Amino acid sequence: MNKKIHMVLFLFIGLMLTACTAGETVSKAVPEKTPVVDEETIKIGFSMDTLKEERWLKDQALFKEAIEDLGAEVEIVAANGDDALQLTQAETLIQQGIDLLVIVPHNAEATAAIVHTAHRAGIQVIAYDRLVKNADIDLYVSFDNERVGEMQATAILDLVPKGNYVYIGGATTDNNVHLIKKGVFNVLQPAIDRGDIKIVYDQWTEDWSPEKAFLNMTEALAANNNQIDAVIAANDATAGGVIQALEAQGLAGEIPVAGQDAELAAAQRIVGGTQTMTVYKPIQTLTKQAAALAVRMAKGETVTTVRSVNNGKIDVPSILLAPIPVTAENMRDTVIADGFHTGTDVYGAANE
């Protein structure tokens, strides 16, 4: 008799559990700290301008690692400088149901359309390293790019307090180039006003192309009969083009050249004496910060900042990390100590 009662009770409990599971709610005791319902995995979309430069390959790998370390997923696409493609790729990410979009804009103005599309779908957008102009961007995470320019100019002005200067800018579609140039001229302007230095050539470089930077520098040398005393280039790729033009005239290593990004080729040129300095932006810090903020925001958490940057429409909540000037003297204490490059890669196995 006991066996029959037990069997009936077992069947009754089973039926009740099945009925409850099919209903809208089930009331039951839950141990403390145990979630009632598992959260779905957060999915972040990462729309990148390009993967043609060493710098951005590092960002891609480090951001993916940081997102996955947080238990989230990331879908990464790159448009390689094509504005229309970047818009199409971002729309695809949005249609795939991402929880938040992180974007490195190729064109600061054109990518405003991506922000509008994401917001219509209820998706927040973080501008990564480069600001999106004229859009209600939710957060901007970058380095202090104006400070980057100030570091470049300070290093070169200390070496060349008087003379003819060339400025080789980056792509005008990138808002960072305007901030960097502003920082450069914050430092140079007093010397310009005194007549100590003269800007004899000042040109932007389309798409940050080293080949176009080479042509610009070749033109600057020809226009000034090679009478150039210093060059400030917007990044290490353009600095590479500048140095090629100087090499063609037998001037490499004689004229100080500044860059930024701490690319391996630039680090090698610095220890080799053809490039004077670069500005190191610890990308691992940037990727970890951006990844953590992206996941938090995707979960609905509020992020507050103490700084903002106006993008032509709003004051965008911003987190701006500190850049670091790098020369031959502090190479080991900066990019090598951080593991950004190895000593062997920078100096060569024979000299390490």
Tab-separated table of C-alpha atoms in Angstrom, residues 52-322:
chain	number	residue	atom	x	y	z
A	52	LYS	CA	45.460	48.099	-42.890
A	53	GLU	CA	47.691	49.548	-40.162
A	54	GLU	CA	49.568	47.762	-37.399
A	55	ARG	CA	47.920	49.968	-34.794
A	56	TRP	CA	44.389	48.804	-35.621
A	57	LEU	CA	45.299	45.132	-35.791
A	58	LYS	CA	46.393	45.452	-32.169
A	59	ASP	CA	43.119	47.172	-31.226
A	60	GLN	CA	41.118	44.413	-32.896
A	61	ALA	CA	42.905	41.584	-31.100
A	62	LEU	CA	43.019	43.275	-27.686
A	63	PHE	CA	39.388	44.424	-27.775
A	64	LYS	CA	38.208	40.930	-28.709
A	65	GLU	CA	40.241	39.452	-25.866
A	66	ALA	CA	38.915	42.020	-23.370
A	67	ILE	CA	35.278	41.460	-24.365
A	68	GLU	CA	35.582	37.675	-24.158
A	69	ASP	CA	37.331	37.909	-20.782
A	70	LEU	CA	34.147	39.622	-19.553
A	71	GLY	CA	32.018	36.700	-20.737
A	72	ALA	CA	30.551	38.605	-23.680
A	73	GLU	CA	30.782	38.119	-27.427
A	74	VAL	CA	31.976	40.514	-30.115
A	75	GLU	CA	31.402	40.698	-33.852
A	76	ILE	CA	34.142	42.716	-35.586
A	77	VAL	CA	33.933	44.231	-39.060
A	78	ALA	CA	36.291	46.591	-40.894
A	79	ALA	CA	35.484	48.867	-43.832
A	80	ASN	CA	39.069	49.761	-44.799
A	81	GLY	CA	38.303	53.406	-45.431
A	82	ASP	CA	35.014	52.925	-47.301
A	83	ASP	CA	32.292	55.124	-45.759
A	84	ALA	CA	29.409	53.389	-47.551
A	85	LEU	CA	30.717	49.969	-46.554
A	86	GLN	CA	31.094	51.013	-42.930
A	87	LEU	CA	27.448	52.118	-42.889
A	88	THR	CA	26.295	48.853	-44.480
A	89	GLN	CA	28.378	46.759	-42.096
A	90	ALA	CA	27.033	48.637	-39.071
A	91	GLU	CA	23.441	48.211	-40.270
A	92	THR	CA	24.078	44.466	-40.598
A	93	LEU	CA	25.403	44.303	-37.038
A	94	ILE	CA	22.301	46.153	-35.826
A	95	GLN	CA	20.001	43.773	-37.710
A	96	GLN	CA	21.829	40.828	-36.150
A	97	GLY	CA	20.652	41.986	-32.737
A	98	ILE	CA	23.794	43.292	-31.070
A	99	ASP	CA	23.320	44.817	-27.620
A	100	LEU	CA	25.681	47.767	-28.154
A	101	LEU	CA	27.756	49.191	-31.004
A	102	VAL	CA	31.353	50.385	-30.706
A	103	ILE	CA	32.595	52.346	-33.698
A	104	VAL	CA	35.929	53.638	-34.977
A	105	PRO	CA	34.697	56.099	-37.617
A	106	HIS	CA	36.501	56.553	-40.899
A	107	ASN	CA	34.605	59.757	-41.534
A	108	ALA	CA	33.621	61.655	-38.389
A	109	GLU	CA	30.685	63.311	-40.159
A	110	ALA	CA	29.352	60.433	-42.264
A	111	THR	CA	29.165	57.988	-39.366
A	112	ALA	CA	26.535	60.149	-37.660
A	113	ALA	CA	24.062	58.186	-39.812
A	114	ILE	CA	25.185	54.988	-38.106
A	115	VAL	CA	24.467	56.477	-34.689
A	116	HIS	CA	20.963	57.512	-35.785
A	117	THR	CA	20.257	54.011	-37.136
A	118	ALA	CA	21.483	52.336	-33.959
A	119	HIS	CA	19.430	54.629	-31.729
A	120	ARG	CA	16.279	53.919	-33.725
A	121	ALA	CA	16.891	50.258	-32.922
A	122	GLY	CA	17.374	51.057	-29.232
A	123	ILE	CA	21.123	50.407	-29.344
A	124	GLN	CA	23.653	52.696	-27.655
A	125	VAL	CA	26.867	53.682	-29.431
A	126	ILE	CA	30.395	54.221	-28.111
A	127	ALA	CA	32.873	56.183	-30.254
A	128	TYR	CA	36.199	54.399	-29.889
A	129	ASP	CA	39.388	56.484	-30.184
A	130	ARG	CA	37.815	58.809	-32.788
A	131	LEU	CA	34.872	61.100	-32.164
A	132	VAL	CA	31.684	60.921	-34.242
A	133	LYS	CA	30.584	64.438	-35.163
A	134	ASN	CA	27.064	65.913	-35.032
A	135	ALA	CA	25.354	62.923	-33.441
A	136	ASP	CA	23.921	62.025	-30.042
A	137	ILE	CA	26.782	59.655	-29.320
A	138	ASP	CA	26.440	57.960	-25.935
A	139	LEU	CA	30.104	57.802	-24.908
A	140	TYR	CA	33.529	58.676	-26.301
A	141	VAL	CA	36.565	56.677	-25.140
A	142	SER	CA	39.960	57.793	-26.420
A	143	PHE	CA	43.251	59.391	-25.512
A	144	ASP	CA	43.793	63.092	-24.982
A	145	ASN	CA	44.638	63.797	-28.607
A	146	GLU	CA	45.300	67.481	-28.077
A	147	ARG	CA	47.911	66.435	-25.535
A	148	VAL	CA	49.429	64.099	-28.161
A	149	GLY	CA	50.112	67.101	-30.392
A	150	GLU	CA	51.525	69.098	-27.514
A	151	MET	CA	53.941	66.261	-26.715
A	152	GLN	CA	55.092	66.065	-30.324
A	153	ALA	CA	55.689	69.796	-30.611
A	154	THR	CA	57.407	70.085	-27.220
A	155	ALA	CA	59.887	67.331	-28.085
A	156	ILE	CA	60.777	68.873	-31.447
A	157	LEU	CA	60.859	72.480	-30.220
A	158	ASP	CA	63.298	71.487	-27.470
A	159	LEU	CA	65.631	70.173	-30.170
A	160	VAL	CA	64.989	72.848	-32.778
A	161	PRO	CA	64.021	76.151	-31.107
A	162	LYS	CA	64.511	78.053	-34.385
A	163	GLY	CA	64.141	77.143	-38.036
A	164	ASN	CA	61.845	75.982	-40.832
A	165	TYR	CA	59.129	73.530	-39.793
A	166	VAL	CA	56.978	71.182	-41.873
A	167	TYR	CA	53.667	69.876	-40.599
A	168	ILE	CA	52.285	66.706	-42.220
A	169	GLY	CA	48.755	66.137	-40.962
A	170	GLY	CA	46.571	63.060	-41.195
A	171	ALA	CA	43.222	62.458	-42.875
A	172	THR	CA	40.852	65.405	-42.448
A	173	THR	CA	37.908	63.001	-42.121
A	174	ASP	CA	39.325	61.908	-38.746
A	175	ASN	CA	38.424	64.352	-35.992
A	176	ASN	CA	41.568	63.377	-34.072
A	177	VAL	CA	43.819	65.069	-36.630
A	178	HIS	CA	42.289	68.434	-35.843
A	179	LEU	CA	42.803	67.891	-32.121
A	180	ILE	CA	46.397	66.778	-32.640
A	181	LYS	CA	47.142	69.775	-34.851
A	182	LYS	CA	45.563	72.095	-32.300
A	183	GLY	CA	47.879	70.655	-29.654
A	184	VAL	CA	50.924	71.076	-31.912
A	185	PHE	CA	50.168	74.734	-32.556
A	186	ASN	CA	49.343	75.378	-28.886
A	187	VAL	CA	53.052	74.806	-28.337
A	188	LEU	CA	54.487	76.233	-31.562
A	189	GLN	CA	52.463	79.441	-31.814
A	190	PRO	CA	54.510	81.524	-29.349
A	191	ALA	CA	57.698	80.643	-31.263
A	192	ILE	CA	55.942	81.421	-34.544
A	193	ASP	CA	54.820	84.777	-33.174
A	194	ARG	CA	58.376	85.580	-32.098
A	195	GLY	CA	59.634	84.713	-35.544
A	196	ASP	CA	61.816	81.918	-34.179
A	197	ILE	CA	60.197	79.268	-36.321
A	198	LYS	CA	58.411	79.383	-39.647
A	199	ILE	CA	55.899	76.851	-40.944
A	200	VAL	CA	57.094	76.482	-44.523
A	201	TYR	CA	54.768	73.617	-45.455
A	202	ASP	CA	51.493	72.431	-43.923
A	203	GLN	CA	49.465	69.712	-45.621
A	204	TRP	CA	46.943	67.002	-44.759
A	205	THR	CA	47.445	63.374	-45.830
A	206	GLU	CA	44.462	61.635	-47.385
A	207	ASP	CA	43.565	58.345	-45.660
A	208	TRP	CA	46.744	58.538	-43.557
A	209	SER	CA	48.580	57.108	-46.571
A	210	PRO	CA	52.383	56.796	-46.161
A	211	GLU	CA	52.696	57.076	-49.932
A	212	LYS	CA	50.852	60.403	-49.929
A	213	ALA	CA	52.907	61.587	-46.947
A	214	PHE	CA	56.010	60.751	-48.993
A	215	LEU	CA	54.705	62.885	-51.872
A	216	ASN	CA	53.854	65.727	-49.490
A	217	MET	CA	57.315	65.683	-47.938
A	218	THR	CA	58.981	65.453	-51.343
A	219	GLU	CA	57.016	68.540	-52.362
A	220	ALA	CA	57.986	70.342	-49.142
A	221	LEU	CA	61.674	69.640	-49.724
A	222	ALA	CA	61.517	70.778	-53.343
A	223	ALA	CA	59.616	73.968	-52.472
A	224	ASN	CA	62.188	74.914	-49.842
A	225	ASN	CA	65.392	73.768	-51.554
A	226	ASN	CA	65.801	71.104	-48.825
A	227	GLN	CA	66.073	73.853	-46.202
A	228	ILE	CA	63.914	72.073	-43.618
A	229	ASP	CA	64.903	71.940	-39.952
A	230	ALA	CA	62.103	69.861	-38.363
A	231	VAL	CA	59.033	67.798	-39.249
A	232	ILE	CA	55.974	66.914	-37.181
A	233	ALA	CA	53.869	64.132	-38.692
A	234	ALA	CA	50.398	63.227	-37.479
A	235	ASN	CA	51.201	59.546	-36.915
A	236	ASP	CA	53.952	56.981	-37.420
A	237	ALA	CA	52.657	55.840	-40.817
A	238	THR	CA	52.921	59.376	-42.203
A	239	ALA	CA	56.259	59.803	-40.408
A	240	GLY	CA	57.437	56.724	-42.311
A	241	GLY	CA	56.550	58.397	-45.607
A	242	VAL	CA	58.329	61.571	-44.494
A	243	ILE	CA	61.497	59.662	-43.630
A	244	GLN	CA	61.486	57.895	-46.998
A	245	ALA	CA	61.424	61.307	-48.682
A	246	LEU	CA	64.290	62.467	-46.454
A	247	GLU	CA	66.277	59.322	-47.273
A	248	ALA	CA	65.888	60.064	-50.978
A	249	GLN	CA	67.665	63.379	-50.350
A	250	GLY	CA	70.280	61.940	-47.989
A	251	LEU	CA	68.724	63.783	-45.046
A	252	ALA	CA	67.333	60.930	-42.946
A	253	GLY	CA	68.602	61.196	-39.391
A	254	GLU	CA	69.650	64.818	-39.850
A	255	ILE	CA	66.187	66.362	-39.531
A	256	PRO	CA	64.128	65.611	-36.393
A	257	VAL	CA	60.796	63.890	-37.131
A	258	ALA	CA	57.936	63.286	-34.681
A	259	GLY	CA	55.119	60.770	-35.039
A	260	GLN	CA	52.593	58.982	-32.842
A	261	ASP	CA	51.150	55.477	-32.216
A	262	ALA	CA	54.424	53.773	-31.232
A	263	GLU	CA	54.275	51.391	-34.192
A	264	LEU	CA	57.070	48.827	-34.319
A	265	ALA	CA	58.579	50.353	-37.470
A	266	ALA	CA	58.650	53.738	-35.720
A	267	ALA	CA	60.272	52.274	-32.604
A	268	GLN	CA	62.932	50.727	-34.837
A	269	ARG	CA	63.478	54.039	-36.623
A	270	ILE	CA	63.806	55.821	-33.274
A	271	VAL	CA	66.520	53.504	-31.968
A	272	GLY	CA	68.078	53.637	-35.449
A	273	GLY	CA	68.191	57.443	-35.374
A	274	THR	CA	65.930	58.394	-38.290
A	275	GLN	CA	62.823	59.248	-36.231
A	276	THR	CA	63.095	61.411	-33.133
A	277	MET	CA	60.051	60.427	-31.097
A	278	THR	CA	56.593	58.934	-31.106
A	279	VAL	CA	53.655	59.173	-28.741
A	280	TYR	CA	52.630	55.915	-27.134
A	281	LYS	CA	48.947	55.403	-26.449
A	282	PRO	CA	48.617	52.272	-24.280
A	283	ILE	CA	46.058	50.444	-26.409
A	284	GLN	CA	45.648	47.631	-23.891
A	285	THR	CA	44.331	50.185	-21.391
A	286	LEU	CA	42.025	51.671	-24.016
A	287	THR	CA	40.616	48.319	-25.117
A	288	LYS	CA	40.012	47.130	-21.562
A	289	GLN	CA	38.287	50.382	-20.605
A	290	ALA	CA	36.129	50.413	-23.724
A	291	ALA	CA	35.218	46.738	-23.372
A	292	ALA	CA	34.246	47.079	-19.717
A	293	LEU	CA	32.136	50.152	-20.415
A	294	ALA	CA	30.487	48.536	-23.436
A	295	VAL	CA	29.409	45.499	-21.432
A	296	ARG	CA	28.182	47.625	-18.533
A	297	MET	CA	26.132	49.849	-20.807
A	298	ALA	CA	24.763	46.856	-22.714
A	299	LYS	CA	23.497	45.505	-19.385
A	300	GLY	CA	21.673	48.771	-18.766
A	301	GLU	CA	24.095	50.241	-16.249
A	302	THR	CA	24.635	54.002	-16.169
A	303	VAL	CA	28.134	55.289	-16.867
A	304	THR	CA	29.120	58.740	-15.615
A	305	THR	CA	32.198	60.724	-16.633
A	306	VAL	CA	33.887	63.882	-15.384
A	307	ARG	CA	34.822	65.127	-18.856
A	308	SER	CA	32.984	65.839	-22.072
A	309	VAL	CA	33.914	66.752	-25.640
A	310	ASN	CA	31.631	68.751	-27.894
A	311	ASN	CA	31.016	67.046	-31.240
A	312	GLY	CA	29.150	69.890	-32.883
A	313	LYS	CA	25.786	68.768	-31.546
A	314	ILE	CA	26.181	67.742	-27.910
A	315	ASP	CA	28.762	67.580	-25.151
A	316	VAL	CA	29.624	63.884	-25.372
A	317	PRO	CA	30.448	62.142	-22.068
A	318	SER	CA	34.110	61.271	-22.518
A	319	ILE	CA	36.924	59.261	-21.011
A	320	LEU	CA	40.320	60.516	-22.213
A	321	LEU	CA	43.380	58.484	-21.279
A	322	ALA	CA	46.902	59.880	-20.930
